[in-house]
Amino acid sequence: MSLPLFEKVAFIGLGLIGSSLARVIIAEKLANQIVASTRSQKTLDDAKALGLIQEGYTNPIDAVQGADLVVLALPVRATQKVLEIIQPYLSEKTIITDVGSTKANVVEAAKAVYGDALPEGFVPGHPIAGSEHTGVHAGKVDLFAHHKVILTPLPSSADWAIQKLIQLWQASKAEVICMDVEKHDEVLAHTSHLPHLMAFNLVEQLANREDNLDIFRYAAGGFRDFSRIAASDPQMWHDIFFANKKAILNAVDGFEKQLAVIRKLIEDENSQALMGLLGHAQAARQHFNHMLANRPLMEKNKVTTQQFTILPGKKNFQGKFSVPGDKSVSHRSIMFGAIAEGTTHVTGFLEGEDALATLQAFRDMGVSIEGPKNGEVTIHGVGMHGLKAPASELYMGNSGTSMRLLSGMLSAQKFDSVMTGDASLTKRPMERIAKPLREMGALLQTTGDHGTPPISITGNQKLKGIHYDLPMASAQVKSGILLAGLWAEGETSVTEPEPTRDHSERMLRAFGYDVKTEGNRISLQGGGKLTATEIQVPSDISSAAFFMVGAAITEGSDVTLEAVGINPTRTGVIEILKQMGADISVENERIAGGEPIADIRIRGSRTLKGIHMPEDQVPLAIDEFPALFIAAACAEGQTVLTGAAELRVKESDRIQVMADGLKIMGIDCTPTDDGIIIEGKGKSGEWDAIFTGGEIESHHDHRIAMSFSMAGLRTSGEIKIVGTETVATSFPTFTELATEAGLAIQVTE
């Protein structure tokens, strides 16, 4: 039996927070003894009757003697007086913490008692949880569950004391964050103290109206939700407002300034600006929720986990589907619309997390954007020189496209900027775009020995056009250089070793910017302008590829994918599947928004054949190879891929991760430096199960997750795919459409 965390815990004060923490300590068996001191004998008697404490004292000296943890669960204004009383009776190894909403005044109170030599066991804390109810009876054992607890360790705080408090609060199922004192008071002034002040003030304002009864009688849910916190303890909030006076007044000043802005917009009936402000606020709320879900403050790069499960059994795969809009085109529509002159309307926009990260970045740089709503976005362009410095770092989520293209754009701006991303993105190489940008005169810094995000960019640099020979085929690097060239002096040109997707060139022309393409050389002159236009985003061929492969490996399938972009720099997946013998046809070809589109029909009518995938198709199918590896496993004979080293530096090492997963499911394959050899298990005319099932680690790579999902169409055992939450970055409706087609995917979180 393990020893408890503490021998004796003494609470000074036993209201909502103190009694809730006592309940946690009892439930988790964290202490041999719990005692408390309050001025109210009734509170002590009630606490004993509830089984929360063994002994209660009105004199705190009696409570703290022999305690190895003292919790100051009392009003912050009383901290100094209590410390003066108990200080002589505490040992050097006693941990002292508090639960107050402000921290600077708690530290000042401790210094008034101890001087600058604060005890090493002193670690201020603040559980961000509460209720409008107070007192020992209001406490709940789950009050802190799924809430944050902020510890503000001081330079004098010992690691052993900090670690014990972290263990204590984690036992309450809280998320523990460490933060310095000043930052805590500043953040809480904006996120807690100001909202409470506003709630009290709004209720007071309405209560003073003659028609107050009608106002409260007919108040809607929003008013009730917002004003609920005005029912909190007035004495406590009175003390907090004075204790954190400076930070709260700064927050009030900022709120008044912003309120004046929105008042002016309404007064002037400035519809566009008001819509932009409201849209930015809504998107920021959603965006920050996503950021926090993927990067908790206590673990910056933690990724939440989701899992797909596909059960064995013969399946049909049928239907007509519209997959989401092309991710590459969606990114660029926002970027180019933002720096264009006039208003750009976009339809078919991909409402996936990668594209939304780009959209949010431009909102953060002052661009008014309406939507997305049902794939429609309206962008009020600010011109080539209208972007504004963001208030904080730009979060790119999982999107390498966003980061590399924006590196080019931001290198040319007057302001400094920092871009960061989630756990996957922070492992991806960025020197490949940083190097040519530095040659143009940009000043940017990647992180660590491997040149990964975050990227810090120093603004106000004069860029000059260069010619750059791409060492590898990369549409992202090409585009980043060309975008920097929009602001550079003279001509900027790029030569690529193999053709890559040309969405940037096509869309720049659609916005009226002259881009020249001569063979593998692309060039433009700096100093021009973009003019707003209408953009129709085609369905994404990379998303369609999973359904193409699914249909090609399933007997009797018949799937049509409508209005798919067939940009000739992206159609490698179609060509490779045709060479493998897939029954695939491209129908109803047309042009939309400058991009060729068509309906793609695939039928499962014959067994695929293993091939040596042609290297000239590699750049044209670079994102589709994980899905093609599933097709190769179902083919008859050997499939060989070479010339695809780029796959090793995508969201994951896609060669190795796919090879590992294929082996788990019974496929013989050999990864190489620049490709893979797959021994297909298909037999002509037979449609039996190919895969044995198993648990696959996707490494939080959306294309890995969706590719192995399609293996579920030919499996004899259950397939579990771990780390599938990033599927939402490119294909938020994947599981719904796959299930509709006949592949039932169970999603668990």
PDB file of N, CA and C in Angstrom, residues 93-173:
ATOM      1  N   LYS A  93       9.851  22.450   5.971  1.00  0.00           N
ATOM      2  CA  LYS A  93       9.356  21.564   4.926  1.00  0.00           C
ATOM      3  C   LYS A  93       7.839  21.659   4.745  1.00  0.00           C
ATOM      4  N   THR A  94       7.220  22.645   5.372  1.00  0.00           N
ATOM      5  CA  THR A  94       5.781  22.829   5.187  1.00  0.00           C
ATOM      6  C   THR A  94       5.521  23.502   3.841  1.00  0.00           C
ATOM      7  N   ILE A  95       4.623  22.928   3.067  1.00  0.00           N
ATOM      8  CA  ILE A  95       4.189  23.558   1.818  1.00  0.00           C
ATOM      9  C   ILE A  95       3.049  24.513   2.147  1.00  0.00           C
ATOM     10  N   ILE A  96       3.176  25.754   1.674  1.00  0.00           N
ATOM     11  CA  ILE A  96       2.138  26.763   1.869  1.00  0.00           C
ATOM     12  C   ILE A  96       1.627  27.162   0.494  1.00  0.00           C
ATOM     13  N   THR A  97       0.339  27.031   0.284  1.00  0.00           N
ATOM     14  CA  THR A  97      -0.260  27.458  -0.979  1.00  0.00           C
ATOM     15  C   THR A  97      -1.568  28.160  -0.678  1.00  0.00           C
ATOM     16  N   ASP A  98      -2.137  28.790  -1.697  1.00  0.00           N
ATOM     17  CA  ASP A  98      -3.408  29.491  -1.514  1.00  0.00           C
ATOM     18  C   ASP A  98      -4.288  29.224  -2.719  1.00  0.00           C
ATOM     19  N   VAL A  99      -5.517  29.747  -2.687  1.00  0.00           N
ATOM     20  CA  VAL A  99      -6.462  29.515  -3.780  1.00  0.00           C
ATOM     21  C   VAL A  99      -7.041  30.830  -4.291  1.00  0.00           C
ATOM     22  N   GLY A 100      -6.360  31.939  -4.015  1.00  0.00           N
ATOM     23  CA  GLY A 100      -6.898  33.252  -4.356  1.00  0.00           C
ATOM     24  C   GLY A 100      -6.865  33.558  -5.839  1.00  0.00           C
ATOM     25  N   SER A 101      -7.726  34.503  -6.249  1.00  0.00           N
ATOM     26  CA  SER A 101      -7.852  34.865  -7.661  1.00  0.00           C
ATOM     27  C   SER A 101      -6.805  35.858  -8.118  1.00  0.00           C
ATOM     28  N   THR A 102      -6.061  36.440  -7.192  1.00  0.00           N
ATOM     29  CA  THR A 102      -4.963  37.340  -7.544  1.00  0.00           C
ATOM     30  C   THR A 102      -3.713  36.841  -6.850  1.00  0.00           C
ATOM     31  N   LYS A 103      -2.579  37.117  -7.453  1.00  0.00           N
ATOM     32  CA  LYS A 103      -1.359  36.520  -6.928  1.00  0.00           C
ATOM     33  C   LYS A 103      -0.331  37.547  -6.468  1.00  0.00           C
ATOM     34  N   ALA A 104      -0.226  38.691  -7.108  1.00  0.00           N
ATOM     35  CA  ALA A 104       0.802  39.659  -6.720  1.00  0.00           C
ATOM     36  C   ALA A 104       0.617  40.098  -5.278  1.00  0.00           C
ATOM     37  N   ASN A 105      -0.635  40.337  -4.876  1.00  0.00           N
ATOM     38  CA  ASN A 105      -0.866  40.792  -3.501  1.00  0.00           C
ATOM     39  C   ASN A 105      -0.601  39.679  -2.489  1.00  0.00           C
ATOM     40  N   VAL A 106      -0.797  38.419  -2.892  1.00  0.00           N
ATOM     41  CA  VAL A 106      -0.480  37.300  -2.000  1.00  0.00           C
ATOM     42  C   VAL A 106       1.032  37.233  -1.773  1.00  0.00           C
ATOM     43  N   VAL A 107       1.803  37.425  -2.842  1.00  0.00           N
ATOM     44  CA  VAL A 107       3.259  37.425  -2.714  1.00  0.00           C
ATOM     45  C   VAL A 107       3.718  38.608  -1.862  1.00  0.00           C
ATOM     46  N   GLU A 108       3.111  39.773  -2.071  1.00  0.00           N
ATOM     47  CA  GLU A 108       3.455  40.943  -1.257  1.00  0.00           C
ATOM     48  C   GLU A 108       3.161  40.684   0.217  1.00  0.00           C
ATOM     49  N   ALA A 109       2.036  40.027   0.492  1.00  0.00           N
ATOM     50  CA  ALA A 109       1.688  39.706   1.879  1.00  0.00           C
ATOM     51  C   ALA A 109       2.730  38.776   2.495  1.00  0.00           C
ATOM     52  N   ALA A 110       3.184  37.792   1.710  1.00  0.00           N
ATOM     53  CA  ALA A 110       4.199  36.863   2.219  1.00  0.00           C
ATOM     54  C   ALA A 110       5.518  37.583   2.483  1.00  0.00           C
ATOM     55  N   LYS A 111       5.891  38.502   1.593  1.00  0.00           N
ATOM     56  CA  LYS A 111       7.139  39.245   1.790  1.00  0.00           C
ATOM     57  C   LYS A 111       7.057  40.165   3.002  1.00  0.00           C
ATOM     58  N   ALA A 112       5.851  40.675   3.278  1.00  0.00           N
ATOM     59  CA  ALA A 112       5.680  41.519   4.465  1.00  0.00           C
ATOM     60  C   ALA A 112       5.937  40.731   5.745  1.00  0.00           C
ATOM     61  N   VAL A 113       5.722  39.426   5.684  1.00  0.00           N
ATOM     62  CA  VAL A 113       5.926  38.570   6.858  1.00  0.00           C
ATOM     63  C   VAL A 113       7.336  37.980   6.876  1.00  0.00           C
ATOM     64  N   TYR A 114       7.801  37.472   5.729  1.00  0.00           N
ATOM     65  CA  TYR A 114       9.073  36.746   5.674  1.00  0.00           C
ATOM     66  C   TYR A 114      10.240  37.597   5.182  1.00  0.00           C
ATOM     67  N   GLY A 115       9.951  38.773   4.633  1.00  0.00           N
ATOM     68  CA  GLY A 115      10.992  39.507   3.948  1.00  0.00           C
ATOM     69  C   GLY A 115      11.224  38.902   2.572  1.00  0.00           C
ATOM     70  N   ASP A 116      12.368  39.189   1.979  1.00  0.00           N
ATOM     71  CA  ASP A 116      12.647  38.656   0.640  1.00  0.00           C
ATOM     72  C   ASP A 116      13.002  37.174   0.661  1.00  0.00           C
ATOM     73  N   ALA A 117      13.356  36.645   1.813  1.00  0.00           N
ATOM     74  CA  ALA A 117      13.732  35.226   1.925  1.00  0.00           C
ATOM     75  C   ALA A 117      12.485  34.381   2.158  1.00  0.00           C
ATOM     76  N   LEU A 118      11.701  34.213   1.116  1.00  0.00           N
ATOM     77  CA  LEU A 118      10.463  33.447   1.240  1.00  0.00           C
ATOM     78  C   LEU A 118      10.777  31.966   1.426  1.00  0.00           C
ATOM     79  N   PRO A 119       9.945  31.246   2.162  1.00  0.00           N
ATOM     80  CA  PRO A 119      10.200  29.813   2.365  1.00  0.00           C
ATOM     81  C   PRO A 119      10.108  29.038   1.062  1.00  0.00           C
ATOM     82  N   GLU A 120      10.929  27.992   0.941  1.00  0.00           N
ATOM     83  CA  GLU A 120      10.963  27.229  -0.302  1.00  0.00           C
ATOM     84  C   GLU A 120       9.687  26.439  -0.535  1.00  0.00           C
ATOM     85  N   GLY A 121       8.893  26.255   0.497  1.00  0.00           N
ATOM     86  CA  GLY A 121       7.625  25.550   0.337  1.00  0.00           C
ATOM     87  C   GLY A 121       6.468  26.444  -0.042  1.00  0.00           C
ATOM     88  N   PHE A 122       6.720  27.750  -0.236  1.00  0.00           N
ATOM     89  CA  PHE A 122       5.644  28.694  -0.569  1.00  0.00           C
ATOM     90  C   PHE A 122       5.419  28.714  -2.080  1.00  0.00           C
ATOM     91  N   VAL A 123       4.246  28.232  -2.517  1.00  0.00           N
ATOM     92  CA  VAL A 123       3.899  28.165  -3.941  1.00  0.00           C
ATOM     93  C   VAL A 123       2.460  28.661  -4.103  1.00  0.00           C
ATOM     94  N   PRO A 124       2.259  29.915  -4.520  1.00  0.00           N
ATOM     95  CA  PRO A 124       0.885  30.406  -4.702  1.00  0.00           C
ATOM     96  C   PRO A 124       0.150  29.617  -5.788  1.00  0.00           C
ATOM     97  N   GLY A 125      -1.162  29.539  -5.658  1.00  0.00           N
ATOM     98  CA  GLY A 125      -1.971  28.807  -6.633  1.00  0.00           C
ATOM     99  C   GLY A 125      -3.340  29.413  -6.813  1.00  0.00           C
ATOM    100  N   HIS A 126      -3.987  29.029  -7.908  1.00  0.00           N
ATOM    101  CA  HIS A 126      -5.328  29.549  -8.200  1.00  0.00           C
ATOM    102  C   HIS A 126      -6.122  28.524  -9.006  1.00  0.00           C
ATOM    103  N   PRO A 127      -7.044  27.805  -8.385  1.00  0.00           N
ATOM    104  CA  PRO A 127      -7.946  26.935  -9.149  1.00  0.00           C
ATOM    105  C   PRO A 127      -9.015  27.770  -9.848  1.00  0.00           C
ATOM    106  N   ILE A 128      -9.091  27.648 -11.179  1.00  0.00           N
ATOM    107  CA  ILE A 128     -10.078  28.437 -11.933  1.00  0.00           C
ATOM    108  C   ILE A 128     -11.356  27.622 -12.027  1.00  0.00           C
ATOM    109  N   ALA A 129     -12.052  27.591 -10.944  1.00  0.00           N
ATOM    110  CA  ALA A 129     -13.321  26.873 -10.857  1.00  0.00           C
ATOM    111  C   ALA A 129     -14.119  27.538  -9.757  1.00  0.00           C
ATOM    112  N   GLY A 130     -15.414  27.469  -9.846  1.00  0.00           N
ATOM    113  CA  GLY A 130     -16.221  28.103  -8.815  1.00  0.00           C
ATOM    114  C   GLY A 130     -17.695  27.900  -9.057  1.00  0.00           C
ATOM    115  N   SER A 131     -18.474  28.618  -8.294  1.00  0.00           N
ATOM    116  CA  SER A 131     -19.927  28.525  -8.359  1.00  0.00           C
ATOM    117  C   SER A 131     -20.490  29.772  -7.703  1.00  0.00           C
ATOM    118  N   GLU A 132     -21.732  30.110  -8.041  1.00  0.00           N
ATOM    119  CA  GLU A 132     -22.371  31.220  -7.339  1.00  0.00           C
ATOM    120  C   GLU A 132     -22.753  30.844  -5.914  1.00  0.00           C
ATOM    121  N   HIS A 133     -22.665  29.557  -5.591  1.00  0.00           N
ATOM    122  CA  HIS A 133     -22.953  29.081  -4.235  1.00  0.00           C
ATOM    123  C   HIS A 133     -21.668  29.081  -3.415  1.00  0.00           C
ATOM    124  N   THR A 134     -21.790  29.318  -2.113  1.00  0.00           N
ATOM    125  CA  THR A 134     -20.623  29.406  -1.247  1.00  0.00           C
ATOM    126  C   THR A 134     -20.828  28.552  -0.001  1.00  0.00           C
ATOM    127  N   GLY A 135     -19.740  28.399   0.752  1.00  0.00           N
ATOM    128  CA  GLY A 135     -19.835  27.720   2.028  1.00  0.00           C
ATOM    129  C   GLY A 135     -19.429  26.264   1.974  1.00  0.00           C
ATOM    130  N   VAL A 136     -19.273  25.680   3.161  1.00  0.00           N
ATOM    131  CA  VAL A 136     -18.787  24.314   3.281  1.00  0.00           C
ATOM    132  C   VAL A 136     -19.730  23.302   2.643  1.00  0.00           C
ATOM    133  N   HIS A 137     -21.027  23.600   2.645  1.00  0.00           N
ATOM    134  CA  HIS A 137     -21.994  22.667   2.062  1.00  0.00           C
ATOM    135  C   HIS A 137     -22.002  22.729   0.528  1.00  0.00           C
ATOM    136  N   ALA A 138     -21.453  23.805  -0.052  1.00  0.00           N
ATOM    137  CA  ALA A 138     -21.464  23.966  -1.512  1.00  0.00           C
ATOM    138  C   ALA A 138     -20.349  23.181  -2.190  1.00  0.00           C
ATOM    139  N   GLY A 139     -19.379  22.706  -1.416  1.00  0.00           N
ATOM    140  CA  GLY A 139     -18.244  22.009  -2.002  1.00  0.00           C
ATOM    141  C   GLY A 139     -18.643  20.752  -2.764  1.00  0.00           C
ATOM    142  N   LYS A 140     -17.869  20.446  -3.821  1.00  0.00           N
ATOM    143  CA  LYS A 140     -18.122  19.262  -4.645  1.00  0.00           C
ATOM    144  C   LYS A 140     -16.789  18.592  -4.965  1.00  0.00           C
ATOM    145  N   VAL A 141     -16.772  17.283  -4.928  1.00  0.00           N
ATOM    146  CA  VAL A 141     -15.538  16.560  -5.195  1.00  0.00           C
ATOM    147  C   VAL A 141     -15.081  16.732  -6.638  1.00  0.00           C
ATOM    148  N   ASP A 142     -16.003  17.030  -7.555  1.00  0.00           N
ATOM    149  CA  ASP A 142     -15.644  17.190  -8.970  1.00  0.00           C
ATOM    150  C   ASP A 142     -15.595  18.651  -9.398  1.00  0.00           C
ATOM    151  N   LEU A 143     -15.515  19.575  -8.446  1.00  0.00           N
ATOM    152  CA  LEU A 143     -15.532  20.999  -8.789  1.00  0.00           C
ATOM    153  C   LEU A 143     -14.392  21.370  -9.733  1.00  0.00           C
ATOM    154  N   PHE A 144     -13.234  20.745  -9.567  1.00  0.00           N
ATOM    155  CA  PHE A 144     -12.051  21.130 -10.342  1.00  0.00           C
ATOM    156  C   PHE A 144     -11.849  20.271 -11.589  1.00  0.00           C
ATOM    157  N   ALA A 145     -12.633  19.219 -11.736  1.00  0.00           N
ATOM    158  CA  ALA A 145     -12.454  18.305 -12.865  1.00  0.00           C
ATOM    159  C   ALA A 145     -12.617  19.045 -14.181  1.00  0.00           C
ATOM    160  N   HIS A 146     -11.641  18.868 -15.078  1.00  0.00           N
ATOM    161  CA  HIS A 146     -11.651  19.463 -16.420  1.00  0.00           C
ATOM    162  C   HIS A 146     -11.574  20.989 -16.381  1.00  0.00           C
ATOM    163  N   HIS A 147     -11.145  21.531 -15.254  1.00  0.00           N
ATOM    164  CA  HIS A 147     -10.852  22.960 -15.147  1.00  0.00           C
ATOM    165  C   HIS A 147      -9.342  23.135 -15.013  1.00  0.00           C
ATOM    166  N   LYS A 148      -8.906  24.375 -15.110  1.00  0.00           N
ATOM    167  CA  LYS A 148      -7.483  24.667 -14.979  1.00  0.00           C
ATOM    168  C   LYS A 148      -7.160  25.108 -13.555  1.00  0.00           C
ATOM    169  N   VAL A 149      -5.983  24.728 -13.110  1.00  0.00           N
ATOM    170  CA  VAL A 149      -5.411  25.229 -11.865  1.00  0.00           C
ATOM    171  C   VAL A 149      -4.065  25.845 -12.217  1.00  0.00           C
ATOM    172  N   ILE A 150      -3.902  27.116 -11.881  1.00  0.00           N
ATOM    173  CA  ILE A 150      -2.657  27.815 -12.189  1.00  0.00           C
ATOM    174  C   ILE A 150      -1.798  27.882 -10.931  1.00  0.00           C
ATOM    175  N   LEU A 151      -0.591  27.355 -11.021  1.00  0.00           N
ATOM    176  CA  LEU A 151       0.407  27.539  -9.981  1.00  0.00           C
ATOM    177  C   LEU A 151       1.371  28.628 -10.428  1.00  0.00           C
ATOM    178  N   THR A 152       1.760  29.495  -9.493  1.00  0.00           N
ATOM    179  CA  THR A 152       2.688  30.580  -9.828  1.00  0.00           C
ATOM    180  C   THR A 152       3.950  30.443  -8.973  1.00  0.00           C
ATOM    181  N   PRO A 153       4.790  29.451  -9.284  1.00  0.00           N
ATOM    182  CA  PRO A 153       6.009  29.243  -8.492  1.00  0.00           C
ATOM    183  C   PRO A 153       6.901  30.481  -8.520  1.00  0.00           C
ATOM    184  N   LEU A 154       7.582  30.717  -7.436  1.00  0.00           N
ATOM    185  CA  LEU A 154       8.508  31.834  -7.306  1.00  0.00           C
ATOM    186  C   LEU A 154       9.937  31.318  -7.455  1.00  0.00           C
ATOM    187  N   PRO A 155      10.906  32.200  -7.671  1.00  0.00           N
ATOM    188  CA  PRO A 155      12.300  31.732  -7.745  1.00  0.00           C
ATOM    189  C   PRO A 155      12.727  30.954  -6.503  1.00  0.00           C
ATOM    190  N   SER A 156      12.099  31.257  -5.379  1.00  0.00           N
ATOM    191  CA  SER A 156      12.449  30.578  -4.130  1.00  0.00           C
ATOM    192  C   SER A 156      11.734  29.245  -3.953  1.00  0.00           C
ATOM    193  N   SER A 157      10.739  28.948  -4.795  1.00  0.00           N
ATOM    194  CA  SER A 157       9.938  27.732  -4.619  1.00  0.00           C
ATOM    195  C   SER A 157      10.747  26.489  -4.978  1.00  0.00           C
ATOM    196  N   ALA A 158      10.717  25.493  -4.107  1.00  0.00           N
ATOM    197  CA  ALA A 158      11.464  24.254  -4.340  1.00  0.00           C
ATOM    198  C   ALA A 158      10.711  23.344  -5.297  1.00  0.00           C
ATOM    199  N   ASP A 159      11.472  22.603  -6.107  1.00  0.00           N
ATOM    200  CA  ASP A 159      10.849  21.687  -7.063  1.00  0.00           C
ATOM    201  C   ASP A 159       9.985  20.646  -6.365  1.00  0.00           C
ATOM    202  N   TRP A 160      10.447  20.148  -5.193  1.00  0.00           N
ATOM    203  CA  TRP A 160       9.671  19.111  -4.511  1.00  0.00           C
ATOM    204  C   TRP A 160       8.301  19.631  -4.082  1.00  0.00           C
ATOM    205  N   ALA A 161       8.250  20.913  -3.703  1.00  0.00           N
ATOM    206  CA  ALA A 161       6.969  21.495  -3.303  1.00  0.00           C
ATOM    207  C   ALA A 161       6.055  21.668  -4.511  1.00  0.00           C
ATOM    208  N   ILE A 162       6.636  22.134  -5.614  1.00  0.00           N
ATOM    209  CA  ILE A 162       5.845  22.324  -6.835  1.00  0.00           C
ATOM    210  C   ILE A 162       5.284  20.991  -7.311  1.00  0.00           C
ATOM    211  N   GLN A 163       6.122  19.965  -7.337  1.00  0.00           N
ATOM    212  CA  GLN A 163       5.686  18.661  -7.834  1.00  0.00           C
ATOM    213  C   GLN A 163       4.592  18.057  -6.970  1.00  0.00           C
ATOM    214  N   LYS A 164       4.686  18.237  -5.653  1.00  0.00           N
ATOM    215  CA  LYS A 164       3.635  17.710  -4.781  1.00  0.00           C
ATOM    216  C   LYS A 164       2.303  18.407  -5.039  1.00  0.00           C
ATOM    217  N   LEU A 165       2.343  19.715  -5.259  1.00  0.00           N
ATOM    218  CA  LEU A 165       1.103  20.443  -5.534  1.00  0.00           C
ATOM    219  C   LEU A 165       0.529  20.056  -6.894  1.00  0.00           C
ATOM    220  N   ILE A 166       1.397  19.824  -7.861  1.00  0.00           N
ATOM    221  CA  ILE A 166       0.913  19.355  -9.161  1.00  0.00           C
ATOM    222  C   ILE A 166       0.199  18.014  -8.995  1.00  0.00           C
ATOM    223  N   GLN A 167       0.801  17.102  -8.231  1.00  0.00           N
ATOM    224  CA  GLN A 167       0.159  15.807  -7.982  1.00  0.00           C
ATOM    225  C   GLN A 167      -1.188  15.978  -7.289  1.00  0.00           C
ATOM    226  N   LEU A 168      -1.240  16.878  -6.309  1.00  0.00           N
ATOM    227  CA  LEU A 168      -2.488  17.121  -5.585  1.00  0.00           C
ATOM    228  C   LEU A 168      -3.590  17.576  -6.525  1.00  0.00           C
ATOM    229  N   TRP A 169      -3.287  18.579  -7.338  1.00  0.00           N
ATOM    230  CA  TRP A 169      -4.334  19.137  -8.202  1.00  0.00           C
ATOM    231  C   TRP A 169      -4.677  18.199  -9.351  1.00  0.00           C
ATOM    232  N   GLN A 170      -3.697  17.462  -9.839  1.00  0.00           N
ATOM    233  CA  GLN A 170      -4.013  16.488 -10.887  1.00  0.00           C
ATOM    234  C   GLN A 170      -4.924  15.390 -10.361  1.00  0.00           C
ATOM    235  N   ALA A 171      -4.818  15.089  -9.072  1.00  0.00           N
ATOM    236  CA  ALA A 171      -5.723  14.101  -8.473  1.00  0.00           C
ATOM    237  C   ALA A 171      -7.168  14.578  -8.482  1.00  0.00           C
ATOM    238  N   SER A 172      -7.346  15.907  -8.575  1.00  0.00           N
ATOM    239  CA  SER A 172      -8.708  16.464  -8.669  1.00  0.00           C
ATOM    240  C   SER A 172      -9.217  16.465 -10.100  1.00  0.00           C
ATOM    241  N   LYS A 173      -8.406  15.901 -11.023  1.00  0.00           N
ATOM    242  CA  LYS A 173      -8.712  15.835 -12.461  1.00  0.00           C
ATOM    243  C   LYS A 173      -8.671  17.215 -13.112  1.00  0.00           C
TER     244      LYS A 173
END
